[in-house]
Short mmCIF file of C-alpha atoms and ligand atoms in Angstrom, two decimals:
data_model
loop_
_atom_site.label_atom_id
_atom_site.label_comp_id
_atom_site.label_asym_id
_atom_site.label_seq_id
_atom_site.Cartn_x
_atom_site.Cartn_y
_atom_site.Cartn_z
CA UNK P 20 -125.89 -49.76 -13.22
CA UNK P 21 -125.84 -46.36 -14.50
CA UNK P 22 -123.46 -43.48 -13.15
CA UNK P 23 -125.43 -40.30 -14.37
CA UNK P 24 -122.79 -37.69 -14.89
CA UNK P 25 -122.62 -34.36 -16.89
CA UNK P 26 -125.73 -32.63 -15.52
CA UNK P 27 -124.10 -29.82 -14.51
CA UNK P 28 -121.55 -29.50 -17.65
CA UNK P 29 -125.01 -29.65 -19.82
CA UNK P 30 -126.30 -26.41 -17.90
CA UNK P 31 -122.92 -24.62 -18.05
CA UNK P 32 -122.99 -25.26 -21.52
CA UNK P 33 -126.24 -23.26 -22.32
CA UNK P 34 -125.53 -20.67 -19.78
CA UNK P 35 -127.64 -21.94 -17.27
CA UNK P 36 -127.59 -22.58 -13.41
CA UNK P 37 -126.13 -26.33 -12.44
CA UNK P 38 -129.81 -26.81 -11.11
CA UNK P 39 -131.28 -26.70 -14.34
CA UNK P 40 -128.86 -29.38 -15.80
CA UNK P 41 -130.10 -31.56 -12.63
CA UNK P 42 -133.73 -31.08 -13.96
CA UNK P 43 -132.98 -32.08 -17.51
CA UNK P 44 -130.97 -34.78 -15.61
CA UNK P 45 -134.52 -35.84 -13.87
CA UNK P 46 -135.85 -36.09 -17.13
CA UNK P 47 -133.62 -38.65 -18.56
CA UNK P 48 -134.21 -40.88 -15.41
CA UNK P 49 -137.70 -41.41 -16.22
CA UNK P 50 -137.19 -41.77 -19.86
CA UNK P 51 -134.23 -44.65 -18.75
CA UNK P 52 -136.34 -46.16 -16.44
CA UNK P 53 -139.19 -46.72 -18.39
CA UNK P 54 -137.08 -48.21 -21.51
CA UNK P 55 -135.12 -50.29 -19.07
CA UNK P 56 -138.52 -51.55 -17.67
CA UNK P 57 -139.69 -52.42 -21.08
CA UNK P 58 -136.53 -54.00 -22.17
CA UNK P 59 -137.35 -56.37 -19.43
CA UNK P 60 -133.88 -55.44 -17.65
CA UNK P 61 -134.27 -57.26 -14.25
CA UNK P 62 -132.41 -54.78 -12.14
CA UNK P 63 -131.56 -51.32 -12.46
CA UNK P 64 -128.97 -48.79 -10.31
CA UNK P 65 -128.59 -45.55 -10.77
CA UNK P 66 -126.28 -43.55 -8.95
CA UNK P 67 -127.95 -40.66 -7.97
CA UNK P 68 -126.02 -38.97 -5.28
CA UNK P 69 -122.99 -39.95 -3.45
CA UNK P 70 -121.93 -39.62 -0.07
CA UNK P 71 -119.05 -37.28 -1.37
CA UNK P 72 -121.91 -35.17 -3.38
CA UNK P 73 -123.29 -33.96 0.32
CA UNK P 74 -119.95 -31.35 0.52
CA UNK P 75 -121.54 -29.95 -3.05
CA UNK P 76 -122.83 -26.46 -2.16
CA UNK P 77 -125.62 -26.46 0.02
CA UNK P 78 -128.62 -24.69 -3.06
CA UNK P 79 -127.53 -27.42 -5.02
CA UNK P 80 -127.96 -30.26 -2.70
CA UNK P 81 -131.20 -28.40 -2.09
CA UNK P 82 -132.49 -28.39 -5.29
CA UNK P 83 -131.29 -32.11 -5.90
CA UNK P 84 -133.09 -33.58 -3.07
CA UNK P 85 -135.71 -31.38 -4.30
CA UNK P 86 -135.77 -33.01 -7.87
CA UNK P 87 -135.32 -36.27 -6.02
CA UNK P 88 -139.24 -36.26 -3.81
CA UNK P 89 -140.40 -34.42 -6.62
CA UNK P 90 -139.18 -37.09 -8.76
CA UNK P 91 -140.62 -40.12 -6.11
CA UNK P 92 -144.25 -38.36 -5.64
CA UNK P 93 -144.71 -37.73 -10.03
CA UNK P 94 -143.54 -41.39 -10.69
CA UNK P 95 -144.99 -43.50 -7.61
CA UNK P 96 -148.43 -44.28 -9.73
CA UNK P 97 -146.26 -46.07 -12.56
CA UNK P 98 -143.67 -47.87 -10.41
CA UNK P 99 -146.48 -49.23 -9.06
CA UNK P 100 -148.54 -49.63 -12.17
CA UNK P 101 -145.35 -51.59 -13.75
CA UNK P 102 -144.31 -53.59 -10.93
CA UNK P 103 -141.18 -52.33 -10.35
CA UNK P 104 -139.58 -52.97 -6.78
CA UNK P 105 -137.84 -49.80 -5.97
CA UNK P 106 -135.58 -49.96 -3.24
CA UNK P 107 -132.47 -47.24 -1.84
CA UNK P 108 -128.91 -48.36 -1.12
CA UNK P 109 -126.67 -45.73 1.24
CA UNK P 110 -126.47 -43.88 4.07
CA UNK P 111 -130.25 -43.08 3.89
CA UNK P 112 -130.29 -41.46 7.83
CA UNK P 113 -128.28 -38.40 5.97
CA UNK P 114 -131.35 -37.57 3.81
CA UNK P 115 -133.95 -34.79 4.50
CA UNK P 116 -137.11 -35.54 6.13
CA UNK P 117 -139.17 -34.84 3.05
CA UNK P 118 -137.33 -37.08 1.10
CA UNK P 119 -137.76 -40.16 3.73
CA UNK P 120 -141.55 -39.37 3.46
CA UNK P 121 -142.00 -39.94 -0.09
CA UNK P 122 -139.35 -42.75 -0.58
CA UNK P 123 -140.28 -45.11 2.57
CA UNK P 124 -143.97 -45.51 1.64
CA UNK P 125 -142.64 -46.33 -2.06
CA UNK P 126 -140.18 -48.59 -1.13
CA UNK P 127 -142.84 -50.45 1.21
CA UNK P 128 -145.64 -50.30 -1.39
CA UNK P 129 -143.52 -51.58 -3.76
CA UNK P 130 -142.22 -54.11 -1.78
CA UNK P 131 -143.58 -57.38 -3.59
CA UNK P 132 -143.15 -56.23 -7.00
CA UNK P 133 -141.54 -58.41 -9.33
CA UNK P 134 -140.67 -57.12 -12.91
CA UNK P 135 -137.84 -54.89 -12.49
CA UNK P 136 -135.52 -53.93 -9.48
CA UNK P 137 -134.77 -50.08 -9.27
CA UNK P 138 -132.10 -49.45 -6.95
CA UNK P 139 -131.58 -45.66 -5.80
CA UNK P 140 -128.49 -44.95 -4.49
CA UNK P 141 -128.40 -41.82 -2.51
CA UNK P 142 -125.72 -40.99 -0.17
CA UNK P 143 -124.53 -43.99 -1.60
CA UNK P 144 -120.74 -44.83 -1.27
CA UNK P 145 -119.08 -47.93 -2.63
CA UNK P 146 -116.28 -47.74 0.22
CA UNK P 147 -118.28 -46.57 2.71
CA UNK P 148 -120.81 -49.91 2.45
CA UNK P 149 -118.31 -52.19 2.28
CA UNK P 150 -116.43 -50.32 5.44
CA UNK P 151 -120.03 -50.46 6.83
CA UNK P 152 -120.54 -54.39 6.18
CA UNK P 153 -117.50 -54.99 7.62
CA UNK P 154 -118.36 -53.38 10.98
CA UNK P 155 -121.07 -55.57 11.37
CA UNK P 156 -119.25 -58.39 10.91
CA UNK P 157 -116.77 -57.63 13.35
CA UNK P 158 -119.52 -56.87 16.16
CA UNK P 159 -120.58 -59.87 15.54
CA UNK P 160 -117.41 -61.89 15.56
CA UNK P 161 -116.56 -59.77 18.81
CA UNK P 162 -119.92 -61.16 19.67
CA UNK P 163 -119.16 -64.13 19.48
CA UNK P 164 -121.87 -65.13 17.14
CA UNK P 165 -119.58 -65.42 13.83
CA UNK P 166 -116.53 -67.06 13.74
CA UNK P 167 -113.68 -64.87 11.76
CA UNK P 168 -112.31 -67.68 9.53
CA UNK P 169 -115.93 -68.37 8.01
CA UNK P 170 -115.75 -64.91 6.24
CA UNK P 171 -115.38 -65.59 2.55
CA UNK P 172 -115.70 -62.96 -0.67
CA UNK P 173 -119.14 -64.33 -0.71
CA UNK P 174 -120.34 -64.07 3.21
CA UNK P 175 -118.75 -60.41 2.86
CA UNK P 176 -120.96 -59.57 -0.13
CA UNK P 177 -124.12 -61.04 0.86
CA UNK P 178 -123.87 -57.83 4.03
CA UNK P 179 -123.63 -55.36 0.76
CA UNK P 180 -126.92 -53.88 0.05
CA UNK P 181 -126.07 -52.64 -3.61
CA UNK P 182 -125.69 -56.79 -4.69
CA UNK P 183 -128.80 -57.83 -3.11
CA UNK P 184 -129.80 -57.84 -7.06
CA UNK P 185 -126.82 -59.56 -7.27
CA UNK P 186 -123.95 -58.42 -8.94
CA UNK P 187 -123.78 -55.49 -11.93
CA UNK P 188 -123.22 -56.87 -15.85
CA UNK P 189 -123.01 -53.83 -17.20
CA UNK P 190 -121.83 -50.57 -15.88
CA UNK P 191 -122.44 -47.26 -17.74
CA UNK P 192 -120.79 -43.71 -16.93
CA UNK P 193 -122.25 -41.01 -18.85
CA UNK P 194 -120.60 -37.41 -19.00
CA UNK P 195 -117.03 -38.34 -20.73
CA UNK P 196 -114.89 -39.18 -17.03
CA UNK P 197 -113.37 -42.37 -17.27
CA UNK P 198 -113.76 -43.18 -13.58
CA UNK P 199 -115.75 -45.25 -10.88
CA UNK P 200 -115.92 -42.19 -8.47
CA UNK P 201 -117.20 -45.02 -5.42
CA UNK P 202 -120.11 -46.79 -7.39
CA UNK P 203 -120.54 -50.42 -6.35
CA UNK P 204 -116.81 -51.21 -6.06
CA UNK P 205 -117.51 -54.46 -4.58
CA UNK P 206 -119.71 -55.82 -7.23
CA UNK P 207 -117.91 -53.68 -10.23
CA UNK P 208 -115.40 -56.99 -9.84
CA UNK P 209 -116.10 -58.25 -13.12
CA UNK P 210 -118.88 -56.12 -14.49
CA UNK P 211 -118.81 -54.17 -18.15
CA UNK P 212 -117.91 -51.08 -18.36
CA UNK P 213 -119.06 -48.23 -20.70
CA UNK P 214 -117.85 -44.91 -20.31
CA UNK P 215 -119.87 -42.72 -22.92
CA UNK P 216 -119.21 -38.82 -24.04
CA UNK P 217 -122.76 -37.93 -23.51
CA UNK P 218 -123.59 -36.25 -20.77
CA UNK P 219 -126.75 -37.77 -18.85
CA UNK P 220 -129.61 -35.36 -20.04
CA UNK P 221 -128.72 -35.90 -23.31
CA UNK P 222 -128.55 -39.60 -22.84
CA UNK P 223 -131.35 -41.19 -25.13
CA UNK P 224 -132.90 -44.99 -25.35
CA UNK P 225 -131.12 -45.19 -28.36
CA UNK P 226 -127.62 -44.65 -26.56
CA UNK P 227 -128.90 -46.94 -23.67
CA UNK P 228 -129.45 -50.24 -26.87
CA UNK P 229 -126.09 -48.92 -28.26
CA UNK P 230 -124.67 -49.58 -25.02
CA UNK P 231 -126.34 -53.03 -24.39
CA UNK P 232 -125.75 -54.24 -27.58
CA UNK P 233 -121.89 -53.48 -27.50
CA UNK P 234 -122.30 -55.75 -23.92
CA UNK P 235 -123.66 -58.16 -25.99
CA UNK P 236 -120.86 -58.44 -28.24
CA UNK P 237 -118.15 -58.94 -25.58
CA UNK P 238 -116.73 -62.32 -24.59
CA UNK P 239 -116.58 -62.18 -20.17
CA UNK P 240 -114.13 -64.47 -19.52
CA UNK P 241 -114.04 -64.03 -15.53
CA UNK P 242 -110.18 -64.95 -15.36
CA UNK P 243 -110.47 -67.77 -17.06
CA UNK P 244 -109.40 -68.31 -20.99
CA UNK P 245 -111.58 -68.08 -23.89
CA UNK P 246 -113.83 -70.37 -25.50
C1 IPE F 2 -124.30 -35.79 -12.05
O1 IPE F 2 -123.99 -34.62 -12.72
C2 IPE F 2 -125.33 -35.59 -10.98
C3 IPE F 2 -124.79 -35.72 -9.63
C4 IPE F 2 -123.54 -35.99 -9.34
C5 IPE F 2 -125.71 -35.56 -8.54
P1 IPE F 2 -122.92 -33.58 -12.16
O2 IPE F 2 -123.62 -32.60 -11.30
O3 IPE F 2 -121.78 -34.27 -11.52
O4 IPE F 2 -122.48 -32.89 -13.52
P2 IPE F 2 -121.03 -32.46 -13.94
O5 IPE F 2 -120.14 -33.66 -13.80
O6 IPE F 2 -120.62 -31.36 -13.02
O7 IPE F 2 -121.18 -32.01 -15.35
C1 IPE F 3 -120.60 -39.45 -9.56
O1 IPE F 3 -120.47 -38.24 -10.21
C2 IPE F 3 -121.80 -39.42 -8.65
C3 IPE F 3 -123.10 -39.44 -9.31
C4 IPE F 3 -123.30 -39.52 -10.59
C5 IPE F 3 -124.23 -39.40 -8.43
P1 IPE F 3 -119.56 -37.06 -9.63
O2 IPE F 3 -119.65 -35.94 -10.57
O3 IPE F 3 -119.91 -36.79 -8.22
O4 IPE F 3 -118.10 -37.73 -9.66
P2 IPE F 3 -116.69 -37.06 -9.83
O5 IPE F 3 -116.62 -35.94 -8.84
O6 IPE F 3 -116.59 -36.57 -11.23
O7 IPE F 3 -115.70 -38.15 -9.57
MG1 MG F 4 -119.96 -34.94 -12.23
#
């Protein structure tokens, strides 16, 4: 999982509008992608906009869901063409019209594909899904079609959209902020972290192996005690 910070810090830095940093962002997304895909990753999330991002002002959430259909439309031929399954974890209702347009058909043509998993989360909250996943499973306890002392760590995450790739290994923050800021709390458990100094349109394939390979080097030990 990838939390793509520092867009707007890279525009700022140049002199430049927030909106351009988001379009150097969109950039760097389909460079990721695309080494991620070759790498033979088998799931990808990228944290693309939170549910806290929608009280942003209003031309910048603009021009992001902007970037975001143009972003769906330019790449749908080689998601498609490289069997990647993209699907979208959050509060999806919340986005515009236009985006829903371009994203549904994707995520249903896509469907069956089996290479890579690309999970978008927009109006994505880590809190918010688990609050969400609980609320189901209290209608259905109150229901009467679940009984309350079946409900285990692993009942509760198998409701949570964002691990239906199962959980994250490795978690990357671009940007320099040493924080989760909501991103797949529930299955962040036990994952890697990485919290790089480069911020995301700046962030190159090289950075991405640097990253992997210092995962590589590190002994998960999941509570228990080494080898
Ligand atoms: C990440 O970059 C993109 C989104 C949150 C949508 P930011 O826009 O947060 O960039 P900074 O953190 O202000 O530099
Ligand atoms: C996290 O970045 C959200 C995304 C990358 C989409 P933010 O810039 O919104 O997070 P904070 O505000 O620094 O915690
Ligand atoms: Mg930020």
């Amino acid at each position: 999982g990838i939390i793509m910070d520092g867009n707007g810090r890279w525009a700022e830095l140049r002199g430049e509008r927030r909106e351009a940093g988001h379009k150097a962002g969109s950039a760097a997304v389909r460079r990721i992608v695309r080494a991620c895909r070759r790498l033979g990753l088998e799931a990808l999330t990228l944290y693309a906009f939170s549910e806290q991002n929608w009280s942003r002002p209003s031309g910048e959430v603009e021009a992001l869901m902007g970037l975001l259909t143009e972003f769906l439309v330019s790449e749908r031929g080689e998601i498609l063409e490289n069997d990647i399954r993209l699907v979208a974890i959050g509060d999806l209702s919340r986005l515009p019209e236009a985006v829903r347009e371009v994203l549904d058909p994707l995520r249903k043509a896509s469907s069956e594909n089996q290479k890579m998993t690309l999970a978008l989360a927009l109006s994505y909250g880590g809190r918010e899904e688990i609050a969400a996943a609980a609320r189901e499973l209290a209608i259905e306890a109150a229901a009467g079609r679940l009984d309350p002392a079946t409900i285990t760590v692993d009942t509760l995450g198998a409701r949570l959209p964002s691990l239906s790739v199962g959980d994250p290994d490795l978690i990357i923050r671009t940007g320099g902020e040493f924080r989760i800021s909501n991103f797949l709390l529930y299955g962040a458990a036990y994952a890697e972290l990485a919290f790089l100094d480069r911020l995301w349109p700046d962030f190159t394939e090289e950075d991405l192996f640097a990253a992997i390979a210092s995962y590589q080097r590190r002994e998960r030990r999941f509570g228990l005690v080494g080898k």
